[in-house]
PDB file of N, CA, C and O in Angstrom:
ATOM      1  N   UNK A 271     -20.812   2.453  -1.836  1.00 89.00           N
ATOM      2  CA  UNK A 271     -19.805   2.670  -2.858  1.00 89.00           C
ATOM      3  C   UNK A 271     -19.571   1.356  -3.583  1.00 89.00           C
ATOM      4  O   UNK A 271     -19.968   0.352  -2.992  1.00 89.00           O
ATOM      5  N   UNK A 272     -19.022   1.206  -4.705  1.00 90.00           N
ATOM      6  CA  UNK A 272     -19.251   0.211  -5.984  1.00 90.00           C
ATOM      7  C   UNK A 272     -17.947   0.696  -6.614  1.00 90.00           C
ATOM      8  O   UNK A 272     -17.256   1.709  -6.517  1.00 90.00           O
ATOM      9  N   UNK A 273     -17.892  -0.608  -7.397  1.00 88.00           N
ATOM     10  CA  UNK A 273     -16.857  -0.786  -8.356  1.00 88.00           C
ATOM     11  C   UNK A 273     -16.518   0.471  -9.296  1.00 88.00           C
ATOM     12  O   UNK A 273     -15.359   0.774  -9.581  1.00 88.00           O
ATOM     13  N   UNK A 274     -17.343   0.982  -9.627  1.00 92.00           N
ATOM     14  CA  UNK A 274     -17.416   2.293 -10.287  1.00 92.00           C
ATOM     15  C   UNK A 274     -16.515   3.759  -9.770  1.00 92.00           C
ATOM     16  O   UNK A 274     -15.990   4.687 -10.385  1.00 92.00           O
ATOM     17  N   UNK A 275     -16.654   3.411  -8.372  1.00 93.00           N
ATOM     18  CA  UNK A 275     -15.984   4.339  -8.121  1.00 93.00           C
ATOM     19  C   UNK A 275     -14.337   4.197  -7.922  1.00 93.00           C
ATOM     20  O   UNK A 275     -13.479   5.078  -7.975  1.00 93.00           O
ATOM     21  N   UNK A 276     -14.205   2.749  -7.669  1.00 91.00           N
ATOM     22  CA  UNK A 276     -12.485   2.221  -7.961  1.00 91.00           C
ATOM     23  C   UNK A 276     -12.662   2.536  -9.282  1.00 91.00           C
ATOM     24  O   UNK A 276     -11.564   3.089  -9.347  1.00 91.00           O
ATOM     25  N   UNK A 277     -12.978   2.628 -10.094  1.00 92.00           N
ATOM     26  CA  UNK A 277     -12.583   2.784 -11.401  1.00 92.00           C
ATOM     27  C   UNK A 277     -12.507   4.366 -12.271  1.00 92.00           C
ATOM     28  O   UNK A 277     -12.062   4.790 -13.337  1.00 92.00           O
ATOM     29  N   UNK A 278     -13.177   4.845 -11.173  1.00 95.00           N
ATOM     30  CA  UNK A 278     -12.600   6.657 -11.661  1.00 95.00           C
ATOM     31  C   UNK A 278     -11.180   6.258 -10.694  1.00 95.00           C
ATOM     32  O   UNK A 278     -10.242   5.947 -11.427  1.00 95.00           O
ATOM     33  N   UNK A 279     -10.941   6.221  -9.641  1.00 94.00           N
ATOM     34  CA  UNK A 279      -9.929   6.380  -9.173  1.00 94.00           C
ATOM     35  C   UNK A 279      -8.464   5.574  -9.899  1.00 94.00           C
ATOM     36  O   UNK A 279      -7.319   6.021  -9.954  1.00 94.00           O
ATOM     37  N   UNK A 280      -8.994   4.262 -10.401  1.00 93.00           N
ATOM     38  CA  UNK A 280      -7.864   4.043 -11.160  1.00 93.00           C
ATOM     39  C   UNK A 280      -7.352   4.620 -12.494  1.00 93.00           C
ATOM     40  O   UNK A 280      -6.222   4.576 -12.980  1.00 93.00           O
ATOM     41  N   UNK A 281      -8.538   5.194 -12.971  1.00 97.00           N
ATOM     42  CA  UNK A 281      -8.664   6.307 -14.326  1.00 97.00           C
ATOM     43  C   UNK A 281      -7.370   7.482 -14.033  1.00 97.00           C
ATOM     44  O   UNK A 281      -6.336   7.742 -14.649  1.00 97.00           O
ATOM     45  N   UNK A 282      -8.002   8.032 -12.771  1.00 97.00           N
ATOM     46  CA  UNK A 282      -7.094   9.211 -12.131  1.00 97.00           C
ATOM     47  C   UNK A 282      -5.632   8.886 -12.272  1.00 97.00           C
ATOM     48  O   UNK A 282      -4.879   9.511 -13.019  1.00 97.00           O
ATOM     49  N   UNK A 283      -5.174   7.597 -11.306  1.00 96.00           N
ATOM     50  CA  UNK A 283      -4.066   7.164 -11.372  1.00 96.00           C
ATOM     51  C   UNK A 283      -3.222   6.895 -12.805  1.00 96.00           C
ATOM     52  O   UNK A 283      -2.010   6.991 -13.001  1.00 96.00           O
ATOM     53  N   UNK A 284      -4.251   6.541 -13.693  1.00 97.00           N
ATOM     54  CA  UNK A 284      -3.494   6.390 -14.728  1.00 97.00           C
ATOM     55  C   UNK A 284      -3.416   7.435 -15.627  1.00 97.00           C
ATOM     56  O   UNK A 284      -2.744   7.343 -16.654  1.00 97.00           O
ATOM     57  N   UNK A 285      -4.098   8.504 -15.306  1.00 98.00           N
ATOM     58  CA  UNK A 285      -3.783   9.487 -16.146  1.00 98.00           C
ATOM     59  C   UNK A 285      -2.415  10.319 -15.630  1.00 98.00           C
ATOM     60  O   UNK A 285      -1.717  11.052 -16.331  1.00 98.00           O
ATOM     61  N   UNK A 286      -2.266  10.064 -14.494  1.00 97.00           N
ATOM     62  CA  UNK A 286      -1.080  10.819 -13.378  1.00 97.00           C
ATOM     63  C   UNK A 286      -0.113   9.696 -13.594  1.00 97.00           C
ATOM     64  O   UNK A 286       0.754   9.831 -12.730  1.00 97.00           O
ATOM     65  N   UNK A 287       0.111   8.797 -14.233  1.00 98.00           N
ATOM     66  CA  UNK A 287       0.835   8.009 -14.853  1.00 98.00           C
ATOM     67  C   UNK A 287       1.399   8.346 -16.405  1.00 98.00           C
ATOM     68  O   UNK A 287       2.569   8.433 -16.775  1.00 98.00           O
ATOM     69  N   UNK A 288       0.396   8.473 -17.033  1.00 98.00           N
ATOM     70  CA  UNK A 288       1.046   8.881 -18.514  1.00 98.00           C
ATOM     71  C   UNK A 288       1.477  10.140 -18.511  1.00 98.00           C
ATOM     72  O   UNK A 288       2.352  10.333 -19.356  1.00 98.00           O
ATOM     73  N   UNK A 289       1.104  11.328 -17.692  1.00 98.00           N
ATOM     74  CA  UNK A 289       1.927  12.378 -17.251  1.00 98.00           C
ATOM     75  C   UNK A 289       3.345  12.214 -16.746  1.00 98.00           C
ATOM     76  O   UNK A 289       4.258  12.955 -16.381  1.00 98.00           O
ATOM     77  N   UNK A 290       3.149  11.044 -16.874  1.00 98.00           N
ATOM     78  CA  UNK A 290       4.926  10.855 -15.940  1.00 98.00           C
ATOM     79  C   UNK A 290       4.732  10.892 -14.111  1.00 98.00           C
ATOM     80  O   UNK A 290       5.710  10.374 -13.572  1.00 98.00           O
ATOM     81  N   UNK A 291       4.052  11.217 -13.472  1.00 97.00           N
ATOM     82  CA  UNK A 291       4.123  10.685 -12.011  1.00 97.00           C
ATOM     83  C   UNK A 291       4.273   9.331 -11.745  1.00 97.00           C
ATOM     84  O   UNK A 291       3.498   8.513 -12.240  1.00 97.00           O
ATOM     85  N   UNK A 292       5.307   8.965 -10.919  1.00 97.00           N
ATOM     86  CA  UNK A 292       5.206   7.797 -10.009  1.00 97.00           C
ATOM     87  C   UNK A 292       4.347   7.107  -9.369  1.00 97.00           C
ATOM     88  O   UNK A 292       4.630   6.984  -8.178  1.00 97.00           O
ATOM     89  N   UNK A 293       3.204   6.502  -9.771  1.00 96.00           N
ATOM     90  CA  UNK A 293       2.305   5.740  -9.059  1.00 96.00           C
ATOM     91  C   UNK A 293       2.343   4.530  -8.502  1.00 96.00           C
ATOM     92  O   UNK A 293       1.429   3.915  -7.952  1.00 96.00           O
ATOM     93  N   UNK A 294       3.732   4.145  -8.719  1.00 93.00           N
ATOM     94  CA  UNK A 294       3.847   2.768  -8.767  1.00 93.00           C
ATOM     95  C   UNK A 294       3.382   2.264  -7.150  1.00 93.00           C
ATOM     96  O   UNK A 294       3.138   1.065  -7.014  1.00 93.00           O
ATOM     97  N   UNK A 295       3.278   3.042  -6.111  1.00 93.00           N
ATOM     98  CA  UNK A 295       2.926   2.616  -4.413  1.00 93.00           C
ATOM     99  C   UNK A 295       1.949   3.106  -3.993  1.00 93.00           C
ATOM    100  O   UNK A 295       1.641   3.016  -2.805  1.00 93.00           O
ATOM    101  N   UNK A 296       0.932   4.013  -5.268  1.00 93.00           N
ATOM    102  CA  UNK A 296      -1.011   4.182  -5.076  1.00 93.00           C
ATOM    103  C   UNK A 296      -1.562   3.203  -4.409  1.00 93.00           C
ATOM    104  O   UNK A 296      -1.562   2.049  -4.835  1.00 93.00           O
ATOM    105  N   UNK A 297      -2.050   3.528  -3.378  1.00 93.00           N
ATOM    106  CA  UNK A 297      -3.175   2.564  -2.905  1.00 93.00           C
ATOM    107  C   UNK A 297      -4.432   3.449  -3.428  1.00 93.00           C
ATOM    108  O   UNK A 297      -3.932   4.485  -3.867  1.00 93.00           O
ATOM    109  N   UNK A 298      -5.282   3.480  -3.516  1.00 93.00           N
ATOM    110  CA  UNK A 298      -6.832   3.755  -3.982  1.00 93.00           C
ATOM    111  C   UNK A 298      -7.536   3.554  -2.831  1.00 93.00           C
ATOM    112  O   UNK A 298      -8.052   2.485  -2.502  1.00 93.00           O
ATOM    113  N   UNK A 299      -7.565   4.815  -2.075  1.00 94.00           N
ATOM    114  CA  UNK A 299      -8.835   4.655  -0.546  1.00 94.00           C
ATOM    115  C   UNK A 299      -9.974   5.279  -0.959  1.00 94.00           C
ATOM    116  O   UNK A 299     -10.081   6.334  -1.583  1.00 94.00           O
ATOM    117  N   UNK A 300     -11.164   4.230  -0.392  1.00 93.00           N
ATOM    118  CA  UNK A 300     -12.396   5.233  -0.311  1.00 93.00           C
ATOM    119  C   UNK A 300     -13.071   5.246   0.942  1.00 93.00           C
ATOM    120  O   UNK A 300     -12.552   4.402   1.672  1.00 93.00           O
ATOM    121  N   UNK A 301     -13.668   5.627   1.300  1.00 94.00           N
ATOM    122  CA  UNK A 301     -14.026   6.366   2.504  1.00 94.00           C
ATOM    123  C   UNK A 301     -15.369   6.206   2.343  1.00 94.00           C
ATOM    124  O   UNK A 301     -15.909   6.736   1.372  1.00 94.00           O
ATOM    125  N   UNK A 302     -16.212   5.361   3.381  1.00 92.00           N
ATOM    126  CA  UNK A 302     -17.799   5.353   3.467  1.00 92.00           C
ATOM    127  C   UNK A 302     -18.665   5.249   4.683  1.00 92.00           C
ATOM    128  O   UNK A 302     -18.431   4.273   5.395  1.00 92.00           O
ATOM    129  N   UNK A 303     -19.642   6.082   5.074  1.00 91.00           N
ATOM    130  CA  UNK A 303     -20.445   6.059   6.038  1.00 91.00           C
ATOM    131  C   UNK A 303     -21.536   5.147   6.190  1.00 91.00           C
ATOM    132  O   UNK A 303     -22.236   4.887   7.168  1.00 91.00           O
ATOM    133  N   UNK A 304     -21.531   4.638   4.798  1.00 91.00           N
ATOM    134  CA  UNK A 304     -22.638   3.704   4.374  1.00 91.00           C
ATOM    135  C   UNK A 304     -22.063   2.322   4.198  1.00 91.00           C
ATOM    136  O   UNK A 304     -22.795   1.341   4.324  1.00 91.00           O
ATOM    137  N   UNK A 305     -21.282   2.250   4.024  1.00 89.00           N
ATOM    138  CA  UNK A 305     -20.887   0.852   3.794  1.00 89.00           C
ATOM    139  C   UNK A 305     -20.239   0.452   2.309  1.00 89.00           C
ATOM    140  O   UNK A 305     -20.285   1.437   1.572  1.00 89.00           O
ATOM    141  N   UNK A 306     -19.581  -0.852   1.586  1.00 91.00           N
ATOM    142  CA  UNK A 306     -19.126  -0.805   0.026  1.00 91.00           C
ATOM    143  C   UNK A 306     -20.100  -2.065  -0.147  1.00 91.00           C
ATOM    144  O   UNK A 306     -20.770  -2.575   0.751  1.00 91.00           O
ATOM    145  N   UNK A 307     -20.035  -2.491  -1.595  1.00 90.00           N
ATOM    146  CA  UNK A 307     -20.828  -3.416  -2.206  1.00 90.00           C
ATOM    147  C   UNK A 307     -19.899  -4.626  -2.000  1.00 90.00           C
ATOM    148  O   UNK A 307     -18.782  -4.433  -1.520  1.00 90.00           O
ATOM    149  N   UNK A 308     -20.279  -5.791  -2.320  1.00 86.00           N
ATOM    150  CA  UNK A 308     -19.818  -6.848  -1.770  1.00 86.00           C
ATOM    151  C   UNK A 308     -18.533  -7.198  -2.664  1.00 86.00           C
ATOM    152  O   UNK A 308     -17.553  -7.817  -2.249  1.00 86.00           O
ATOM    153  N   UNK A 309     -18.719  -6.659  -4.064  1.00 83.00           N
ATOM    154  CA  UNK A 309     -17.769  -6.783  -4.528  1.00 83.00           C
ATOM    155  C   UNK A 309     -16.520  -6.195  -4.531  1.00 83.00           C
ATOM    156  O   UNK A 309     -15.511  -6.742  -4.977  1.00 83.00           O
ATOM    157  N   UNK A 310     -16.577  -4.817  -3.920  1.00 81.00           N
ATOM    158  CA  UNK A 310     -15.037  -4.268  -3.385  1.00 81.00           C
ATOM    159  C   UNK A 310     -14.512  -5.164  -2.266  1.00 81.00           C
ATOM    160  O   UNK A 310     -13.292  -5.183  -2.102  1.00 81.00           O
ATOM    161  N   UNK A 311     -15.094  -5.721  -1.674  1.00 71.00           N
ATOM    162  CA  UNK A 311     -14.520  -6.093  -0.513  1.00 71.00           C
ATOM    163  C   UNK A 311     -14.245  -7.360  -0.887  1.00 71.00           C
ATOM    164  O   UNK A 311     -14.039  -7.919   0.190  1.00 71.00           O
ATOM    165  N   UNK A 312     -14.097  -8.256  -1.843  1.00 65.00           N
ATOM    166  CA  UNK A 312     -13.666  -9.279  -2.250  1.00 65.00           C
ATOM    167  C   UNK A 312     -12.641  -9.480  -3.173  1.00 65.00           C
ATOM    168  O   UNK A 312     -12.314 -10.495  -3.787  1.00 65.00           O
ATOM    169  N   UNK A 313     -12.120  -8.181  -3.172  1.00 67.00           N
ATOM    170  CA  UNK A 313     -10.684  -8.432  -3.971  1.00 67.00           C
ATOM    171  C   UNK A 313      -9.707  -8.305  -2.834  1.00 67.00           C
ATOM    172  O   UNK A 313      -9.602  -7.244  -2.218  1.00 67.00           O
ATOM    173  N   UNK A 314      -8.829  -9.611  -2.481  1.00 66.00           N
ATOM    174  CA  UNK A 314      -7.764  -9.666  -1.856  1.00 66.00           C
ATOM    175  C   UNK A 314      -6.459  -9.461  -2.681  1.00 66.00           C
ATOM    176  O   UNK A 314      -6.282  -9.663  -3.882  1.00 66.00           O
ATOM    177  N   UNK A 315      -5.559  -8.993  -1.702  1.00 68.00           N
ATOM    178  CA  UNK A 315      -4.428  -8.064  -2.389  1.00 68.00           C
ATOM    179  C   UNK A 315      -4.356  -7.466  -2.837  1.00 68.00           C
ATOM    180  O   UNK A 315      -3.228  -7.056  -3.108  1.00 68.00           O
ATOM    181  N   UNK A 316      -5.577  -6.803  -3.378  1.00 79.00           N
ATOM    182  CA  UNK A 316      -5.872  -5.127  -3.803  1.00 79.00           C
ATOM    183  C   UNK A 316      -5.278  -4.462  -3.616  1.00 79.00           C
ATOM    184  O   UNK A 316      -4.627  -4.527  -2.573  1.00 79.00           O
ATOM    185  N   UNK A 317      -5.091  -3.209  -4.658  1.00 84.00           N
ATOM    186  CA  UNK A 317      -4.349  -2.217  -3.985  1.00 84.00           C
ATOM    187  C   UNK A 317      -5.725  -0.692  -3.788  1.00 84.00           C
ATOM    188  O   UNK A 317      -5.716   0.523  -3.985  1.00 84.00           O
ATOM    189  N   UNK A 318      -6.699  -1.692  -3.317  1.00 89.00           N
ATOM    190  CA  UNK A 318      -7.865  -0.639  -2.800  1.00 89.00           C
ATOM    191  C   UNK A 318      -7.902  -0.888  -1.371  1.00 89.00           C
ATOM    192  O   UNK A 318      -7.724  -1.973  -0.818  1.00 89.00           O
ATOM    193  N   UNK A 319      -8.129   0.123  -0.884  1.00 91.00           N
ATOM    194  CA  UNK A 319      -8.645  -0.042   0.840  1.00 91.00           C
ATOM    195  C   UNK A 319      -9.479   0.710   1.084  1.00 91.00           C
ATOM    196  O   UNK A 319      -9.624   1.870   0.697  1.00 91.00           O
ATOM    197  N   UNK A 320     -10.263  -0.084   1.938  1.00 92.00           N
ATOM    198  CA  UNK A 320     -11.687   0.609   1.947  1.00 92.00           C
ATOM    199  C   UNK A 320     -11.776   1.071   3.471  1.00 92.00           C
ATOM    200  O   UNK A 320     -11.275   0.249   4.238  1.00 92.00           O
ATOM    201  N   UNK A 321     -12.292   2.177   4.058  1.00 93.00           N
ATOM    202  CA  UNK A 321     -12.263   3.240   5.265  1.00 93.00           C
ATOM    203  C   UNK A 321     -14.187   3.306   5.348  1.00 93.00           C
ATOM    204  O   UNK A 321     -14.939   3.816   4.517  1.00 93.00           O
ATOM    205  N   UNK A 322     -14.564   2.577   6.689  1.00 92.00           N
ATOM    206  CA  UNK A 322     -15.599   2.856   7.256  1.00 92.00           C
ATOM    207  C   UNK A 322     -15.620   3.180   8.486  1.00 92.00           C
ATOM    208  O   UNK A 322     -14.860   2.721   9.338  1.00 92.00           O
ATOM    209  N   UNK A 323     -16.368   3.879   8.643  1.00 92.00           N
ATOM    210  CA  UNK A 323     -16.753   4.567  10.251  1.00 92.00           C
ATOM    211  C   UNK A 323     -16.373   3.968  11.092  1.00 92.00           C
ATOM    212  O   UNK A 323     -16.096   4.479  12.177  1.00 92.00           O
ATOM    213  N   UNK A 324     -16.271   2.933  10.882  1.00 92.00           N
ATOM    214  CA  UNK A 324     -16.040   2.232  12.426  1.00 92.00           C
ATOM    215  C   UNK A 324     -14.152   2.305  12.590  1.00 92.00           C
ATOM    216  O   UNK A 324     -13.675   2.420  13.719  1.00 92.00           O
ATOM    217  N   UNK A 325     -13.373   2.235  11.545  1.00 91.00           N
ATOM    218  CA  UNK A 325     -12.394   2.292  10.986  1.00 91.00           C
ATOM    219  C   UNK A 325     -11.584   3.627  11.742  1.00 91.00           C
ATOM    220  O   UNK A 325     -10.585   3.650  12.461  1.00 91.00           O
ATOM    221  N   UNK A 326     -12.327   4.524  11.329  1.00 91.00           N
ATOM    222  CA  UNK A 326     -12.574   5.971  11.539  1.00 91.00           C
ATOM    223  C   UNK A 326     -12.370   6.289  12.953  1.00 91.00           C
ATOM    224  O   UNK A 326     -11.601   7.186  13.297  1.00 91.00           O
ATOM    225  N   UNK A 327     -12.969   5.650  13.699  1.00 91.00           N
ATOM    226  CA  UNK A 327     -13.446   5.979  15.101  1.00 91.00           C
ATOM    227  C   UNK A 327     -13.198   4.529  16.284  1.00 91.00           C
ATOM    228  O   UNK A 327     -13.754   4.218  17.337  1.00 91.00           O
ATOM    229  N   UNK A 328     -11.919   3.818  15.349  1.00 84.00           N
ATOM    230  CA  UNK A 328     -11.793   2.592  16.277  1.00 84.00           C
ATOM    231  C   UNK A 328     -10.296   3.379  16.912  1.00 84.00           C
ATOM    232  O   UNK A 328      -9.638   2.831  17.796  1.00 84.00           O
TER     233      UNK A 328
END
């Protein structure tokens, strides 16, 4: 998983934003069996969190 896919998800959020929902405490999870690209995992204080198997099953 890749940047691309934080970025539909923040799309989502912001469309559930200009609708008027409260997003303001979204975290953005993705979920992978495979692993993320190096660049999700290098944003600290994100409000992405990333869920791998091991995660899953610790």
């Amino acid at each position: 998983m890749g940047a691309e896919h934080v970025a539909r998800l923040r799309r989502a959020r912001d469309l559930l934003t200009a609708k008027g929902y409260d997003t303001r405490d979204t975290v953005l999870t993705c979920y992978s069996g495979a692993g993320f690209t190096a660049e999700l995992g290098a944003e600290p204080g994100s409000d992405v969190r990333l869920i791998t198997l091991d995660d899953l099953y610790a």
